[in-house]
PDB file of C-alpha atoms in Angstrom:
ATOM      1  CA  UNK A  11      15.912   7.671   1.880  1.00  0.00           C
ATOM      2  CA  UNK A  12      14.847   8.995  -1.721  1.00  0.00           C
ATOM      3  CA  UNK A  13      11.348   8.006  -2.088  1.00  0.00           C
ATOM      4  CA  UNK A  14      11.173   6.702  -5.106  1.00  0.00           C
ATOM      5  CA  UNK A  15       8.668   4.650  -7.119  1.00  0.00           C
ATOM      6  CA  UNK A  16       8.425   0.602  -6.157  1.00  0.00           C
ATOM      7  CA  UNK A  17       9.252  -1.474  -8.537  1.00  0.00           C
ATOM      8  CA  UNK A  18       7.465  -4.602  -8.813  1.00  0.00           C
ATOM      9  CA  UNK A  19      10.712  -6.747  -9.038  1.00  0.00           C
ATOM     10  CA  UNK A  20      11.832  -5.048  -5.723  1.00  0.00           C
ATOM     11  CA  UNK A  21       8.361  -6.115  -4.041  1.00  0.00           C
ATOM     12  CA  UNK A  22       9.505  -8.670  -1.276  1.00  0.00           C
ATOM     13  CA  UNK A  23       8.242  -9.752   2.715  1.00  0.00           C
ATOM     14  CA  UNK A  24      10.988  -7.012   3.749  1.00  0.00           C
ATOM     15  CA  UNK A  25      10.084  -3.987   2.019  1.00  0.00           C
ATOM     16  CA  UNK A  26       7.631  -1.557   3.624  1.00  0.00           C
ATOM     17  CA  UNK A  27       5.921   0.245   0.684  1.00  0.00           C
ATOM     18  CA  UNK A  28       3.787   3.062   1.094  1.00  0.00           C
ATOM     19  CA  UNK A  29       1.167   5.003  -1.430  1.00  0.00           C
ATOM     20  CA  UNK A  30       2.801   7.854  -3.386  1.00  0.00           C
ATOM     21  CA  UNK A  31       1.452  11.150  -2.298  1.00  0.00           C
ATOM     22  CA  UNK A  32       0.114  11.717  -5.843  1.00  0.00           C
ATOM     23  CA  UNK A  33      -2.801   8.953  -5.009  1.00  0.00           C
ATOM     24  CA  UNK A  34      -5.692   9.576  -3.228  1.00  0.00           C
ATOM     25  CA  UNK A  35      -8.094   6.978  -1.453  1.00  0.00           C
ATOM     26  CA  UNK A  36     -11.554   6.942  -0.603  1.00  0.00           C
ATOM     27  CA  UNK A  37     -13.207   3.345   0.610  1.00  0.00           C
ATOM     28  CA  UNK A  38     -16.808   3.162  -0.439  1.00  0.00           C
ATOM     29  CA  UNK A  39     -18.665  -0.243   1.079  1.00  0.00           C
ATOM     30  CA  UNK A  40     -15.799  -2.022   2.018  1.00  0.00           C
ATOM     31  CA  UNK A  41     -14.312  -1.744  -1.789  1.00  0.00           C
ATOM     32  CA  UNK A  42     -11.423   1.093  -2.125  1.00  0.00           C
ATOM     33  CA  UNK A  43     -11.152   3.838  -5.067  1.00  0.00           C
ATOM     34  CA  UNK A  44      -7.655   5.259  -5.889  1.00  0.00           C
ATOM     35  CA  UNK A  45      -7.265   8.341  -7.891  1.00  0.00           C
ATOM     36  CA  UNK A  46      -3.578   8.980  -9.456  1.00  0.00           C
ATOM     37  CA  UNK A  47      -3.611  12.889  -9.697  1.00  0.00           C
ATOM     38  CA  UNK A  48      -0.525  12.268 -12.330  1.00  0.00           C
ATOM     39  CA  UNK A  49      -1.840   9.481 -14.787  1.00  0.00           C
ATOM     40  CA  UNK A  50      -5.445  10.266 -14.155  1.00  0.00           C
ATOM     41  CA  UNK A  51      -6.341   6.910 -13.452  1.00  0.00           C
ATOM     42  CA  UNK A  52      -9.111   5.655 -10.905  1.00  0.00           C
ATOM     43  CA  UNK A  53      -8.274   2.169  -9.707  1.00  0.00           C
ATOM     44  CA  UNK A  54     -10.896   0.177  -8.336  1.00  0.00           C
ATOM     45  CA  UNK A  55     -10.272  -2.525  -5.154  1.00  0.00           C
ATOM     46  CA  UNK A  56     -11.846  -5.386  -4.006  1.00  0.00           C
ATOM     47  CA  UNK A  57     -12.390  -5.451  -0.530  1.00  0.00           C
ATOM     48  CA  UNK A  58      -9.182  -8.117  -0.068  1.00  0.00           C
ATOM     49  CA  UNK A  59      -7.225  -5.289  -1.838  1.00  0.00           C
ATOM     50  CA  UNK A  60      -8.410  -2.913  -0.291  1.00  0.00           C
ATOM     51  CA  UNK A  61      -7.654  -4.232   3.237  1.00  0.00           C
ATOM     52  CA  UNK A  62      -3.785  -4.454   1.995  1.00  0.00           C
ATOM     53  CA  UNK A  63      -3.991  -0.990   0.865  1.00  0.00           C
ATOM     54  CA  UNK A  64      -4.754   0.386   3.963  1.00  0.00           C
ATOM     55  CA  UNK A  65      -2.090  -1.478   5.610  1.00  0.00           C
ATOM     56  CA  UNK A  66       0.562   0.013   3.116  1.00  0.00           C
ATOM     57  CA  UNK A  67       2.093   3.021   5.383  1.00  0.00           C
ATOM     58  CA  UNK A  68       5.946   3.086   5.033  1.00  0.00           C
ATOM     59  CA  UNK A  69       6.481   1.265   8.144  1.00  0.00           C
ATOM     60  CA  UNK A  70       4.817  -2.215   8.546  1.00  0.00           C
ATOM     61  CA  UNK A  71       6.913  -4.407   6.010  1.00  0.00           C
ATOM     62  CA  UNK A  72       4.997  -6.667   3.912  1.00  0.00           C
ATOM     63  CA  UNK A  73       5.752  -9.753   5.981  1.00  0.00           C
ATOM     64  CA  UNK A  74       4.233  -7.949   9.265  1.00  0.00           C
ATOM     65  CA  UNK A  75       0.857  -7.044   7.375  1.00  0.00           C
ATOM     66  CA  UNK A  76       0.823 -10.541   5.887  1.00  0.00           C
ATOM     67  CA  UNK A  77       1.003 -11.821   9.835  1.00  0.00           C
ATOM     68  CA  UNK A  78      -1.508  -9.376  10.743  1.00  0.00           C
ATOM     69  CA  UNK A  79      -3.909 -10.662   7.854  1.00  0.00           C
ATOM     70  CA  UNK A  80      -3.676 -13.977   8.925  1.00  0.00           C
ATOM     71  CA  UNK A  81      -3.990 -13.789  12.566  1.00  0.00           C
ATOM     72  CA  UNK A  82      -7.311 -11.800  11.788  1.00  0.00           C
ATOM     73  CA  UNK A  83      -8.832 -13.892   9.698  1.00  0.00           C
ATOM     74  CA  UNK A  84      -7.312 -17.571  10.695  1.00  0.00           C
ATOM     75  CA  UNK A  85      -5.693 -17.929   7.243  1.00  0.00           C
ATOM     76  CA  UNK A  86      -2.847 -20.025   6.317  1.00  0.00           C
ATOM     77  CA  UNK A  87       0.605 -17.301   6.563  1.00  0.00           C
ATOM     78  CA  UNK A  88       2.252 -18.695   3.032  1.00  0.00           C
ATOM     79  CA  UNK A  89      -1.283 -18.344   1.601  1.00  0.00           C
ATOM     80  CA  UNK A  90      -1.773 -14.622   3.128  1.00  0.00           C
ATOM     81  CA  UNK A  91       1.925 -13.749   2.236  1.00  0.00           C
ATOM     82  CA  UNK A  92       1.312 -14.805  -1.650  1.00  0.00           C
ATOM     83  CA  UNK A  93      -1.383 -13.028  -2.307  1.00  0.00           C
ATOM     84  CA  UNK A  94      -0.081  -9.758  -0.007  1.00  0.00           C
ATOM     85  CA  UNK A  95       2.521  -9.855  -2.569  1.00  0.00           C
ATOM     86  CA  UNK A  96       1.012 -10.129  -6.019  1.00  0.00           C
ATOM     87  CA  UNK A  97      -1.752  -7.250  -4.720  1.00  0.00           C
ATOM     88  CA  UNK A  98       1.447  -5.266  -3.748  1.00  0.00           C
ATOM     89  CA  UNK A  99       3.236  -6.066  -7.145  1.00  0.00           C
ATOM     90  CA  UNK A 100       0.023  -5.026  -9.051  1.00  0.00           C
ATOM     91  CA  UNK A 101      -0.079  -1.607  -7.124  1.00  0.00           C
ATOM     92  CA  UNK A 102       3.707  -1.247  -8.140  1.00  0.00           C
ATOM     93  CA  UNK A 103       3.342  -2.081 -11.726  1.00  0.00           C
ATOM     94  CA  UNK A 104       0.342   0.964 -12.001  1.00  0.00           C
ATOM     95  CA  UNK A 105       3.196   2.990 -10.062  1.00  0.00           C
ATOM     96  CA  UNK A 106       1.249   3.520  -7.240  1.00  0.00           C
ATOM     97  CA  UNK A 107       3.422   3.403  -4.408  1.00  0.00           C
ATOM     98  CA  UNK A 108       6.982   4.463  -3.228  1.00  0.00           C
ATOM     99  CA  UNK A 109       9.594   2.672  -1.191  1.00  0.00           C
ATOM    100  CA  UNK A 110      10.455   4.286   1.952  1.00  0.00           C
ATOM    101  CA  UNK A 111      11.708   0.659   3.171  1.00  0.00           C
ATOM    102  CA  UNK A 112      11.718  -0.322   6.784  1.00  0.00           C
ATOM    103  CA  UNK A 113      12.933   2.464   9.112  1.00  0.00           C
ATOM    104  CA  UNK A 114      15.733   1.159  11.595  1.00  0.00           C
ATOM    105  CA  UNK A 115      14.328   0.099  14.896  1.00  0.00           C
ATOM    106  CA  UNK A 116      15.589   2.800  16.620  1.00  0.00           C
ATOM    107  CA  UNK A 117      14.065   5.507  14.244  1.00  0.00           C
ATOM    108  CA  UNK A 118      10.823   3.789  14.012  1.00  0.00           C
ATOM    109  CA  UNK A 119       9.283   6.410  16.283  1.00  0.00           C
ATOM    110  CA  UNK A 120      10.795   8.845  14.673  1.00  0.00           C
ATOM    111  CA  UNK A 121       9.580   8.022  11.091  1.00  0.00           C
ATOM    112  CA  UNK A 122       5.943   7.198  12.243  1.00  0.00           C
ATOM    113  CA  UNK A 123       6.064  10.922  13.314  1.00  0.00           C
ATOM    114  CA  UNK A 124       7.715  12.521  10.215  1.00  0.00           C
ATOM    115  CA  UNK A 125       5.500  10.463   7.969  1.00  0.00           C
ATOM    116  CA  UNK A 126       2.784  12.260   5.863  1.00  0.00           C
ATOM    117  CA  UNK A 127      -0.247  10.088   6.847  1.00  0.00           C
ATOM    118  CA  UNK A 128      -1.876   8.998   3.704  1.00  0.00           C
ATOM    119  CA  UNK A 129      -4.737  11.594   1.800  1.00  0.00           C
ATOM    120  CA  UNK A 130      -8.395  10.529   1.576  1.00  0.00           C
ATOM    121  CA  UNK A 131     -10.640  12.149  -1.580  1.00  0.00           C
ATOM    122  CA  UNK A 132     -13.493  13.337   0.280  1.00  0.00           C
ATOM    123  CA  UNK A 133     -15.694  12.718  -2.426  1.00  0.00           C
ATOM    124  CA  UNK A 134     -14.998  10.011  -5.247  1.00  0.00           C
ATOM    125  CA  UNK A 135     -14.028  11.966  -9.172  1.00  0.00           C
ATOM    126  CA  UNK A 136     -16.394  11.770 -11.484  1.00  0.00           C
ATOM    127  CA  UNK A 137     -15.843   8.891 -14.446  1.00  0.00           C
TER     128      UNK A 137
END
């Protein structure tokens, strides 16, 4: 599959998003910091957003990390799944992440392996 850039219209419990290699991350006290090498942005997270960003890896589908969230923290699953998605739709609308969608069960071992595992700034840009 192409990996091209998420929209946020195409952001929905099936699709399994994942950061495009052009963003670094560095977490800093719980709250994230994302630096897009091609706009030259720094995005700033919460520590609710930054949680969902570090579930974003290509293979967990929205609706699995939304599961995930709410088992560990005993929240209601709608509540968890509507705010998994307007995070995710705000990371798509800065063009922050690709679709790689949901690998086929049978490849799943497969694509975990080929996967580039997501790249960490070891220390934060300057403002």
């Amino acid at each position: 599959m192409s990996e091209e850039k998420l929209q946020p219209k195409d952001v929905e419990p099936e699709v399994a998003p994942r950061p495009r290699a052009t963003v670094a991350h560095v977490e800093i006290d719980g709250e994230g910091v994302l630096y897009d090498e091609v706009s030259n942005q720094i995005h700033l997270l919460n520590p609710i957003a930054t949680l969902i960003w570090s579930g974003l890896d290509g293979r967990t589908t929205l609706e699995e990390l939304s599961a995930e969230l709410s088992d560990a923290f005993g929240a209601d699953l709608d509540r968890v799944r509507f705010d998994v998605l307007e995070a995710v739709r705000g990371f798509a609308e800065e063009d922050l992440l690709e679709d790689r969608g949901a690998p086929p069960p049978e490849d799943a071992e497969a694509a975990q392996e080929a996967s580039d595992e997501p790249r960490y700034l070891k220390d934060p840009p300057s403002p």
